[in-house]
C-alpha cells in the first residue's frame, strides 16, 4: 500500500517559519537528537520545561523494567507547574479558562483566580482527611470546578481518578472500590444539551451497592440546583466546606514517579483497568506535545472539545494548556445544542486559534450542515483558526477534507494525533509546520517516540506490509501500572510473544511503502471504538449476561458511518427466541439494562436473537463469523467446523 496517489497537503511557508518544529529539517534534527542520546533528549526538555523543587540527577531508570521510571530522584508538583509558576511569571491576570456553559453563559477565569479556587478545594480535601497518596474519585461535569478539583488533588499529592459523567452507578461503584478511594467529588447534577441530568443520585446508588466503605466523604458541588439527598456524616456541600477555606495552600512536593492519576479504560477482559500515570514524565509530555504538535504560542486560544472524563481531557484540558500558560476554552455542553453550529459559533465568538476535536463529531456536523445550511461552518467567521486537530479514531479522508476546507478554510494544517490512555500524550502525529499531510494517515512518530510495525513474533515488517503497532523504547509519559494488577500490566503491554520489551499498543498499523507514514488499521484485540470511546466487547457481554433473561451473549463491532464502529450483540435467551413485537420489547429491555450497567455509550445499536451462537465443535464462539453477520455480509468463511450451521439464518438480522 502506498500513499503515492493520495493528495499531499504542505504547510504554508508562513506556518513553517514561525513553527516550534520548523520544516522537515527541524523535525529530522529532533529525531536525530533523540537517536544519538535518547535519555539526554528527554532529560534536557524535562529540565527546561518543568519547574522542579528538587532537580533530578537520573533520567531513565530501567531497574524494574518493564515498569520504567523517569527523573526518579526529582521532586515537583503538577499544580504548581500549571498555576503558581504562571502567576510568578507575571501571568496572574492572564485568562486561563474561558468557560462556556451549556446554556451559553461565559465565565473567564484568570490564572490568579484559578489558583485561589484550586487552593480552596485542596484545603477542603485536607479537612476531609485526604493526604498524599490517597485516591480521590471525581464524578463531575465539564465545569471549572471539575478541572479545579483535579488540580486540587494534584496540589496535595492525592491521586485522582475521573469517572466520566455518563457512566452508570455500577461503573462508578466498581471504580471507587477498585481504587480504594477515600473521597468522592461530585455535583448535584449536570447540564447537557439543555437537559438537567443527575450525578449525586447516581453516586448514592453506587454507594448503596456496597464495596465503597473506604470512601468516607462525598464532596458535592452545586451545578443544577436539583434536590439531592445528603447522608449525614458522609456528604458535604462544597459551598459549606470549600468557600470558607483559605485561598493559600502550599503544594505538596512529590517524587516524579508519584501517581498523578488513575484512569480506567477498557481492555480485552470484562474488567476495565486503572491506568496509572506518573507526575514528572506525564507532565513533560503534556507540555512538549502542546508546544510541538499544537505549536502553542502565548497569544493562542486553544480549544480541546473532549470531556475531562477521558484522557484527552486530562492531557489537553487540565494539564497541558495550563502548564504552558495558555488560554483555553472549556465547554460544558454538546456540539448539537442549541444547534449543530455550536462549535463554529464558539470558535467565532472566542476567536479560537487551535481547535482539537474527534472525527465522530466532525462526521455528525458534516451531516447536519448538509441538511441545514444555516449551521454550515462557512456561515461563520472562522478566520481566527490556524491549526486543527483530530483524535480518538481514524479520520476518514472525506471527513478530513471537509474539515480542512470548510473549517480550516484550506489554510490550517490538521494534526491527526494517534495516542491512547496508556501513552499519556501524542505518539504518532504530524508536526504542523513540518509534516506534509496525507488525509487518513497520522503520519510520523512524535520526535523521540520509537514506533514500529512488527509481526506476531516482534520482528519489524517491511514498509507496505501490515502488522502490529509497537513502541520500541520507554518514553516519559507511558503507563506505569495497571492499578492493583501487576500481572495484567505485563501481559497487556509487554507480552512475552513479542519478546517482553516492546510496548504493545493494541492497534494494527501499516507504513506507507514510500514515505514510511503510519496508518492505523484498528484494534487487534476485543476492544471497540464507538465515537472515539473505547469499549471492551467482554464488558458489554458481561453486562448482558447479568440480565436474568440472558443465557449467553457475544458482542462484535461493525463499521458505522457516524460512530466509526457500532456495537452489535448476539443474544441467546434462557427462554425461547423472541420474534416480532416480543423481540422489540426484549431489545429495549436489554439495551436499557446495558445502559444501567455501564452507561448509555455502551448500548448496542443492534441486538439479534438466536437459539444458540455459532460455535466450533470445541465450543468456541466463531467471532469472525459474527462480524460478517453483523456487517450483513454473505458468510463466505468455511463453516464446516461449525456445530450448528442452521442458526446463521436466525442471526442474519
Ligand atoms: C485508541 C485509544 C487518544 C485519546 C482518546 C482515545 C484509537 C486514537 C487515533 C487516531 C486512529 C486512533 C486507537 C487507540 N485512536 N487516536 N488519531 N487514529 N486511531 O484514547 O480511549 O485510550 O483509545 O483509540 O485504536 O488504541 P483511548
XYZ file of N, CA and C in Angstrom, residues 496-632:
411
model
N 5.133 -11.538 26.327
C 6.315 -12.367 26.053
C 6.410 -12.775 24.581
N 5.259 -12.958 23.926
C 5.269 -13.338 22.498
C 6.118 -12.384 21.670
N 6.099 -11.117 22.071
C 6.849 -10.109 21.313
C 8.226 -9.885 21.922
N 8.598 -10.721 22.875
C 9.928 -10.624 23.468
C 9.942 -9.918 24.818
N 8.793 -9.364 25.234
C 8.697 -8.778 26.573
C 9.255 -7.367 26.705
N 9.796 -6.824 25.600
C 10.402 -5.489 25.696
C 9.685 -4.433 24.857
N 8.809 -4.887 23.968
C 8.106 -3.942 23.103
C 6.778 -3.565 23.741
N 6.442 -2.266 23.728
C 5.137 -1.834 24.219
C 4.101 -2.145 23.138
N 3.090 -2.908 23.505
C 2.038 -3.294 22.564
C 0.864 -2.333 22.685
N 0.592 -1.598 21.600
C -0.464 -0.587 21.648
C -1.848 -1.224 21.581
N -1.947 -2.377 20.895
C -3.258 -2.997 20.720
C -3.910 -2.617 19.411
N -3.187 -1.873 18.564
C -3.698 -1.487 17.254
C -2.864 -2.137 16.155
N -3.516 -2.360 15.030
C -2.795 -2.747 13.835
C -2.367 -1.490 13.099
N -1.302 -1.601 12.301
C -0.852 -0.433 11.533
C -0.121 -0.889 10.288
N -0.025 0.039 9.349
C 0.757 -0.221 8.147
C 1.523 1.054 7.810
N 2.771 0.878 7.357
C 3.570 2.054 6.974
C 3.581 2.162 5.460
N 3.465 3.370 4.968
C 3.470 3.593 3.532
C 4.800 3.118 2.941
N 4.698 2.422 1.806
C 5.881 1.813 1.199
C 6.918 2.862 0.793
N 6.472 4.079 0.487
C 7.427 5.093 0.024
C 7.943 6.016 1.115
N 7.018 6.524 1.929
C 7.484 7.524 2.899
C 7.425 7.060 4.349
N 7.004 5.826 4.581
C 7.000 5.299 5.946
C 5.895 5.854 6.826
N 4.969 6.616 6.253
C 3.853 7.152 7.037
C 3.031 6.020 7.639
N 2.583 6.222 8.879
C 1.760 5.229 9.565
C 0.279 5.474 9.269
N -0.435 4.372 9.028
C -1.892 4.418 9.024
C -2.355 3.365 10.020
N -3.250 3.777 10.916
C -3.754 2.853 11.934
C -4.898 2.069 11.311
N -4.849 0.745 11.447
C -5.866 -0.070 10.788
C -6.930 -0.585 11.766
N -6.820 -0.198 13.042
C -7.857 -0.591 14.007
C -7.331 -1.556 15.057
N -8.131 -1.774 16.084
C -7.706 -2.586 17.225
C -7.504 -4.037 16.800
N -6.524 -4.670 17.429
C -6.289 -6.083 17.154
C -6.794 -6.943 18.315
N -7.365 -6.286 19.323
C -7.904 -7.051 20.457
C -9.433 -6.898 20.479
N -10.059 -7.323 21.539
C -11.525 -7.264 21.597
C -12.007 -5.936 22.135
N -11.439 -4.876 21.597
C -11.823 -3.547 22.022
C -12.465 -2.842 20.841
N -13.628 -2.214 21.092
C -14.303 -1.462 20.035
C -14.064 0.018 20.244
N -14.206 0.767 19.166
C -14.084 2.212 19.258
C -15.385 2.825 18.725
N -16.220 3.238 19.656
C -17.520 3.795 19.284
C -17.483 5.294 19.578
N -17.590 6.089 18.526
C -17.496 7.548 18.667
C -16.241 7.962 19.437
N -15.138 7.268 19.176
C -13.889 7.624 19.851
C -13.813 7.125 21.281
N -14.818 6.341 21.729
C -14.781 5.804 23.084
C -14.468 4.326 23.053
N -13.587 3.953 23.953
C -13.149 2.579 23.999
C -14.110 1.719 24.794
N -14.548 0.615 24.196
C -15.470 -0.299 24.863
C -14.960 -1.710 24.678
N -14.867 -2.461 25.756
C -14.476 -3.861 25.638
C -15.688 -4.706 25.287
N -15.545 -5.607 24.298
C -16.686 -6.465 23.959
C -17.077 -7.340 25.165
N -16.056 -7.780 25.907
C -16.306 -8.627 27.081
C -17.090 -7.894 28.158
N -16.810 -6.588 28.282
C -17.505 -5.778 29.276
C -19.010 -5.744 28.968
N -19.321 -5.552 27.683
C -20.727 -5.472 27.282
C -21.372 -6.850 27.399
N -20.613 -7.884 27.057
C -21.127 -9.253 27.199
C -21.434 -9.558 28.665
N -20.526 -9.165 29.550
C -20.755 -9.409 30.989
C -22.012 -8.701 31.445
N -22.211 -7.482 30.950
C -23.401 -6.727 31.341
C -24.651 -7.457 30.846
N -24.618 -7.938 29.604
C -25.786 -8.626 29.039
C -26.120 -9.896 29.813
N -25.103 -10.694 30.102
C -25.405 -11.966 30.779
C -25.793 -11.757 32.238
N -25.573 -10.541 32.746
C -26.027 -10.250 34.107
C -27.548 -10.087 34.153
N -28.168 -9.939 32.976
C -29.631 -9.823 32.941
C -30.246 -11.213 33.118
N -31.247 -11.333 33.988
C -31.790 -12.663 34.294
C -32.336 -13.431 33.088
N -32.709 -12.720 32.016
C -33.260 -13.427 30.856
C -32.197 -14.015 29.938
N -30.956 -13.555 30.113
C -29.934 -13.880 29.116
C -29.107 -15.107 29.510
N -28.997 -16.043 28.566
C -28.170 -17.224 28.808
C -26.751 -16.991 28.311
N -26.621 -16.374 27.159
C -25.307 -16.220 26.543
C -25.337 -15.011 25.619
N -24.185 -14.346 25.481
C -24.139 -13.186 24.589
C -22.754 -13.044 23.976
N -22.725 -12.600 22.736
C -21.451 -12.281 22.085
C -21.601 -10.919 21.418
N -20.590 -10.090 21.598
C -20.648 -8.730 21.088
C -19.515 -8.497 20.095
N -19.853 -7.897 18.967
C -18.827 -7.549 17.976
C -19.083 -6.118 17.477
N -18.119 -5.607 16.725
C -18.286 -4.275 16.149
C -18.581 -4.379 14.668
N -19.254 -3.360 14.148
C -19.404 -3.289 12.697
C -19.196 -1.823 12.302
N -18.612 -1.594 11.124
C -18.321 -0.217 10.723
C -19.599 0.612 10.674
N -19.491 1.869 11.114
C -20.658 2.759 11.118
C -20.221 4.130 10.608
N -21.012 4.676 9.700
C -20.658 5.950 9.076
C -20.493 7.077 10.075
N -21.279 7.051 11.128
C -21.283 8.162 12.064
C -20.375 7.914 13.264
N -20.497 6.727 13.852
C -19.790 6.469 15.108
C -18.490 5.689 14.913
N -18.084 5.465 13.673
C -16.851 4.714 13.427
C -17.123 3.228 13.504
N -17.437 2.780 14.725
C -17.874 1.405 14.906
C -19.196 1.434 15.655
N -20.015 0.408 15.427
C -21.263 0.287 16.183
C -21.261 -1.075 16.868
N -21.951 -1.133 18.012
C -21.980 -2.363 18.810
C -23.129 -3.254 18.345
N -22.804 -4.504 18.017
C -23.833 -5.475 17.651
C -23.763 -6.630 18.648
N -24.904 -6.959 19.249
C -24.931 -8.029 20.245
C -25.755 -9.202 19.735
N -25.210 -10.405 19.865
C -25.929 -11.636 19.544
C -26.270 -12.304 20.865
N -27.561 -12.526 21.074
C -28.007 -12.943 22.398
C -28.812 -14.238 22.329
N -28.510 -15.127 23.266
C -29.325 -16.327 23.451
C -30.061 -16.156 24.776
N -31.401 -16.210 24.714
C -32.166 -16.061 25.951
C -32.351 -17.412 26.634
N -32.662 -17.360 27.932
C -32.917 -18.598 28.664
C -34.209 -19.236 28.168
N -35.198 -18.405 27.867
C -36.448 -18.910 27.311
C -36.342 -19.064 25.805
N -37.490 -19.011 25.129
C -37.444 -19.223 23.685
C -37.043 -17.936 22.971
N -36.668 -18.085 21.730
C -36.178 -16.973 20.924
C -37.344 -16.054 20.561
N -37.283 -14.776 20.960
C -38.417 -13.886 20.706
C -38.431 -13.399 19.262
N -39.619 -13.102 18.757
C -39.752 -12.545 17.410
C -40.752 -11.393 17.448
N -40.804 -10.625 16.382
C -41.787 -9.546 16.237
C -41.748 -8.548 17.378
N -42.941 -8.199 17.878
C -43.035 -7.200 18.940
C -42.377 -7.656 20.234
N -42.418 -8.967 20.481
C -41.750 -9.511 21.668
C -40.270 -9.185 21.614
N -39.690 -9.423 20.445
C -38.256 -9.178 20.270
C -37.956 -7.705 20.533
N -38.823 -6.830 19.995
C -38.614 -5.387 20.179
C -38.590 -5.017 21.662
N -39.517 -5.630 22.418
C -39.601 -5.325 23.849
C -38.339 -5.783 24.584
N -37.898 -6.983 24.235
C -36.702 -7.514 24.909
C -35.462 -6.691 24.524
N -35.408 -6.274 23.270
C -34.272 -5.465 22.813
C -34.179 -4.185 23.641
N -35.323 -3.539 23.837
C -35.318 -2.298 24.613
C -34.897 -2.573 26.056
N -35.437 -3.622 26.590
C -35.128 -4.006 27.975
C -33.617 -4.253 28.141
N -33.036 -5.014 27.207
C -31.613 -5.350 27.321
C -30.733 -4.128 27.101
N -31.138 -3.314 26.139
C -30.366 -2.123 25.835
C -30.340 -1.180 27.042
N -31.503 -0.963 27.648
C -31.564 -0.125 28.851
C -30.740 -0.727 29.981
N -30.766 -2.041 30.043
C -30.028 -2.723 31.100
C -28.515 -2.476 30.951
N -28.028 -2.589 29.719
C -26.597 -2.320 29.475
C -26.285 -0.863 29.823
N -27.202 0.026 29.461
C -27.034 1.430 29.801
C -26.906 1.633 31.299
N -27.668 0.884 32.054
C -27.632 0.991 33.513
C -26.381 0.342 34.095
N -25.952 -0.746 33.482
C -24.775 -1.458 33.992
C -23.485 -0.676 33.722
N -23.359 -0.162 32.483
C -22.106 0.504 32.098
C -22.320 1.999 31.888
N -23.262 2.331 31.036
C -23.520 3.727 30.683
C -24.131 3.738 29.298
N -24.856 4.811 28.953
C -25.551 4.851 27.654
C -24.623 4.603 26.460
N -23.333 4.987 26.567
C -22.449 4.799 25.406
C -22.222 3.322 25.076
N -22.551 2.432 26.002
C -22.318 1.007 25.758
C -23.544 0.291 25.193
N -24.645 1.034 24.995
C -25.866 0.393 24.477
C -25.649 -0.124 23.059
N -25.956 -1.400 22.812
C -25.787 -1.926 21.450
C -26.715 -1.217 20.467
N -26.218 -1.038 19.249
C -27.056 -0.431 18.217
C -28.002 -1.478 17.637
N -27.575 -2.719 17.726
C -28.306 -3.812 17.094
C -28.216 -5.029 18.031
N -29.386 -5.596 18.385
C -29.394 -6.824 19.191
C -30.164 -7.884 18.414
N -29.545 -9.043 18.237
C -30.206 -10.131 17.499
C -30.259 -11.389 18.359
N -31.334 -12.158 18.158
C -31.516 -13.348 18.986
C -31.332 -14.630 18.193
N -30.728 -15.608 18.822
C -30.595 -16.928 18.220
C -30.893 -17.995 19.262
N -31.140 -19.223 18.784
C -31.303 -20.324 19.738
C -29.949 -20.720 20.311
N -28.906 -20.285 19.619
C -27.540 -20.580 20.061
C -26.618 -19.599 19.351
N -25.338 -19.655 19.646
C -24.352 -18.852 18.918
C -23.542 -19.791 18.038
N -22.990 -19.268 16.925
C -22.186 -20.162 16.080
C -20.913 -20.571 16.808
N -20.759 -21.884 16.980
C -19.606 -22.361 17.748
C -18.894 -23.467 16.999
N -17.626 -23.594 17.310
C -16.875 -24.729 16.783
C -17.276 -25.954 17.609
N -16.870 -27.133 17.129
C -17.224 -28.346 17.867
C -16.647 -28.336 19.277
N -15.539 -27.565 19.459
C -14.951 -27.490 20.804
C -15.636 -26.411 21.658
N -16.655 -25.753 21.078
C -17.440 -24.822 21.897
C -16.989 -23.372 21.830
N -16.045 -23.073 20.951
C -15.559 -21.697 20.854
C -16.479 -20.884 19.939
N -16.861 -19.709 20.405
C -17.718 -18.848 19.587
C -16.926 -18.344 18.386
N -17.511 -18.464 17.191
C -16.798 -18.024 15.984
C -17.084 -16.547 15.735
N -16.257 -15.720 16.336
C -16.487 -14.277 16.286
C -16.333 -13.698 14.884
N -15.433 -14.312 14.141
C -15.220 -13.783 12.793
C -16.505 -13.899 11.962
N -17.159 -15.008 12.192
C -18.436 -15.224 11.523
C -19.476 -14.204 11.970
N -19.485 -13.943 13.269
C -20.436 -12.961 13.804
C -20.170 -11.578 13.226
N -18.885 -11.279 13.030
C -18.554 -9.967 12.445
C -19.112 -9.841 11.024
N -19.023 -10.935 10.262
C -19.590 -10.910 8.909
C -21.101 -10.726 8.965
N -21.737 -11.466 9.866
C -23.195 -11.354 10.008
C -23.589 -9.935 10.416
N -22.797 -9.359 11.327
C -23.108 -8.011 11.824
C -23.066 -7.003 10.689
N -22.120 -7.197 9.783
C -21.963 -6.287 8.647
C -22.993 -6.540 7.568
N -23.706 -7.653 7.693
C -24.673 -8.009 6.669
C -24.011 -8.643 5.458
